[in-house]
Amino acid sequence: MNKKVNSAEEAVKKIKNGDTVMVGGFLQGGIPEELVRALVDTNSADNLTIISNDTGTPELSIYRLVKSGRVKRIFASYIGSNPETGRLLMTKEAEVQLFPQGTLAEKIRAGGAGLGGFLTPVGVGTIVEEGKKKIKIDEREYLLELPLKADVALIRAHKADEAGNLVINGTSRNFNLVMATAAEYVIAQTDEYVKAGEIDPNHINVPGIFVDAIVKVGEDNE
């Protein structure tokens, strides 16, 4: 089945008021910038929850999304490059929850795997444990971390085929891989789009079964 859509604007129409949206990437590495820009510029959905490793820098569209006032909740591991997210944290105009980076990744992975949560010693004895259940195993304390899922995930790939299979290069895989499994609807921004069968199965990072829509970026969007 051909999963390609004509434009980022068409793809992000799927996002509606109150949705939870995952955004792949790590600062500028692997972020689906065109999809986030379309969400900011052409989709007026508000009351959003954003799950992202970070909330970008002032040069990126995710910063504009956070600053738009349309985000009610943010789950992230690093916000130091986005002063607006820091301001929201301090003023409590939006709920900002921070997690250790590995914990955030595993919460998303658990959501995609259908797990009820996982135990980790990371954060025990620190502010991270506030409000969380602690379990002792063999005299060691662990925090129970619950899974994260989303209504829509915006991810970035380098190559996609008509069946939705994705190739994501190098460190751009970061959060894009786990987010592809943890959302009800997955939109992939890609630099290259090819016919089904043209990608070596050994090179596929995300199977097409997880991908609902593809947006090719660049001069040639055909």
C-alpha positions in Angstrom: 0.0 0.0 0.0 1.3 3.4 -0.9 1.6 5.4 2.4 3.1 8.6 0.9 1.2 11.8 1.5 1.6 14.9 -0.7 2.6 17.4 2.0 3.5 17.9 5.6 0.5 20.1 5.9 -1.8 17.3 4.9 -0.1 14.8 7.2 -0.3 16.9 10.4 -4.1 17.3 9.9 -4.3 14.1 11.9 -3.3 16.0 15.1 -6.2 17.3 17.0 -6.9 19.2 20.2 -5.7 17.4 23.3 -3.5 15.0 21.5 -0.2 13.7 22.8 2.5 14.1 20.2 6.0 12.5 20.2 8.7 14.4 18.3 11.9 12.4 17.4 15.4 13.8 17.3 18.1 15.1 19.6 18.5 18.9 19.3 19.1 19.2 15.6 20.0 15.6 15.0 17.2 13.7 13.4 14.4 16.1 14.2 11.4 16.1 11.7 11.7 19.8 11.2 9.3 20.1 8.3 6.6 18.2 10.1 6.9 20.3 13.3 6.9 23.5 11.1 3.7 22.4 9.5 2.1 21.7 12.8 3.0 25.2 14.0 2.0 27.0 10.8 -1.0 25.1 9.4 -2.6 23.2 12.3 -4.2 25.1 15.1 -4.6 22.1 17.5 -4.0 23.1 21.1 -4.0 21.7 24.6 -1.2 19.4 23.3 1.2 17.1 25.2 4.7 17.0 23.7 7.1 14.1 24.3 10.6 14.8 23.1 14.1 14.2 24.3 14.5 18.0 24.3 12.5 21.0 23.1 15.0 22.2 20.6 16.7 25.5 20.3 15.3 29.0 19.3 16.2 28.2 15.6 13.9 25.2 15.5 10.1 25.0 15.0 9.6 23.0 18.2 10.7 26.1 20.1 7.9 28.0 18.2 5.4 25.3 19.1 6.3 25.5 22.8 6.2 29.4 22.7 2.8 29.3 20.9 0.9 28.6 24.1 -0.7 25.5 22.6 1.3 23.1 24.7 -0.1 22.2 28.1 2.4 19.4 29.1 6.0 18.6 28.2 7.9 15.3 28.9 11.6 15.7 28.1 15.1 14.9 29.4 16.8 18.2 28.5 15.5 21.7 28.1 18.6 23.8 28.6 18.7 25.0 25.0 15.1 26.2 25.0 14.6 29.2 27.4 10.9 29.2 26.8 10.5 25.6 28.2 12.5 26.7 31.2 10.2 29.7 31.7 7.2 27.4 31.6 8.7 25.1 34.1 9.3 28.0 36.5 6.0 29.8 36.0 4.0 26.5 35.8 2.1 27.9 32.8 2.6 24.4 31.4 3.4 21.1 33.1 7.0 20.2 32.5 8.2 16.8 33.6 11.9 15.9 33.3 13.3 12.4 33.2 16.9 11.0 33.0 17.5 10.5 29.3 17.7 6.7 29.4 14.6 6.5 31.6 12.6 8.6 29.0 13.8 6.4 26.2 12.8 3.2 28.1 9.4 4.7 29.1 8.7 5.1 25.4 10.1 1.7 24.5 7.9 0.2 27.2 4.9 1.9 25.7 5.6 0.5 22.3 6.2 -3.0 23.6 3.0 -3.1 25.5 4.7 -3.3 28.9 3.1 -2.1 32.1 6.4 -0.3 33.2 9.9 -1.1 34.3 12.1 -0.9 37.4 15.2 1.3 37.5 17.6 2.4 40.2 18.2 5.6 38.4 16.9 8.5 40.4 16.5 6.8 43.8 17.3 9.2 46.5 16.9 12.2 44.3 14.1 14.5 43.2 13.4 12.1 40.4 11.7 9.6 42.8 9.0 12.1 44.0 5.6 10.7 43.5 6.8 7.3 42.2 6.4 3.9 43.7 9.6 2.3 45.1 10.2 -1.4 45.1 13.0 -3.2 46.9 14.6 -6.3 45.3 17.5 -8.1 46.9 18.0 -5.1 49.3 18.2 -2.6 46.4 15.6 0.0 45.8 14.1 0.7 42.4 11.7 3.2 41.0 8.6 2.0 39.0 8.5 3.9 35.8 5.3 3.8 33.7 5.2 3.6 29.9 4.6 6.5 27.6 2.5 6.4 24.5 1.2 9.0 22.0 -1.6 9.7 19.6 0.8 10.8 16.9 4.6 10.5 16.5 6.5 12.8 14.1 9.8 11.1 13.2 12.7 11.6 10.7 14.1 9.1 8.2 16.7 9.3 5.5 15.0 6.8 3.1 11.5 5.4 2.9 9.7 3.1 0.4 6.1 2.8 -0.6 5.4 0.2 2.1 6.6 2.6 4.8 9.9 0.8 5.6 12.4 3.3 6.9 16.2 3.7 6.9 17.5 6.1 9.6 21.2 6.8 9.5 23.7 7.0 12.4 22.8 8.9 15.5 19.6 10.2 13.9 18.1 6.9 15.1 18.1 8.3 18.6 14.5 8.7 19.7 13.0 8.1 16.3 13.3 4.3 16.5 11.4 3.9 19.8 8.8 6.5 19.0 7.9 4.7 15.8 6.4 1.9 17.9 4.8 3.9 20.6 2.1 6.0 18.8 -1.2 5.2 17.3 -0.4 7.1 14.1 3.2 7.6 12.9 4.2 10.2 10.3 7.8 9.9 8.9 9.6 12.8 7.2 12.1 11.4 4.7 14.8 12.7 2.4 14.5 9.9 -0.2 11.4 8.0 -1.3 11.7 4.8 -3.4 9.6 2.0 -4.7 8.8 -1.1 -2.5 11.6 -3.6 -2.7 14.4 -1.1 -3.4 15.6 -1.1 0.2 17.8 -4.0 1.3 15.8 -5.7 4.2 19.0 -5.8 6.2 19.1 -2.0 6.1 15.5 -1.3 7.4 15.4 0.2 10.8 11.7 0.7 11.1 9.3 -1.8 9.4 6.5 -0.3 7.4 3.9 -1.9 9.7 4.6 0.9 12.2 4.4 3.8 9.7 1.1 5.4 8.6 2.2 8.3 6.5 5.3 9.5 4.7 6.3 13.0 3.7 9.2 13.5 1.3 11.0 16.8 1.8 13.2 18.6 -0.6 12.9 20.1 -4.0 11.4 17.0 -5.6 8.4 15.9 -3.6 6.9 13.7 -6.3 
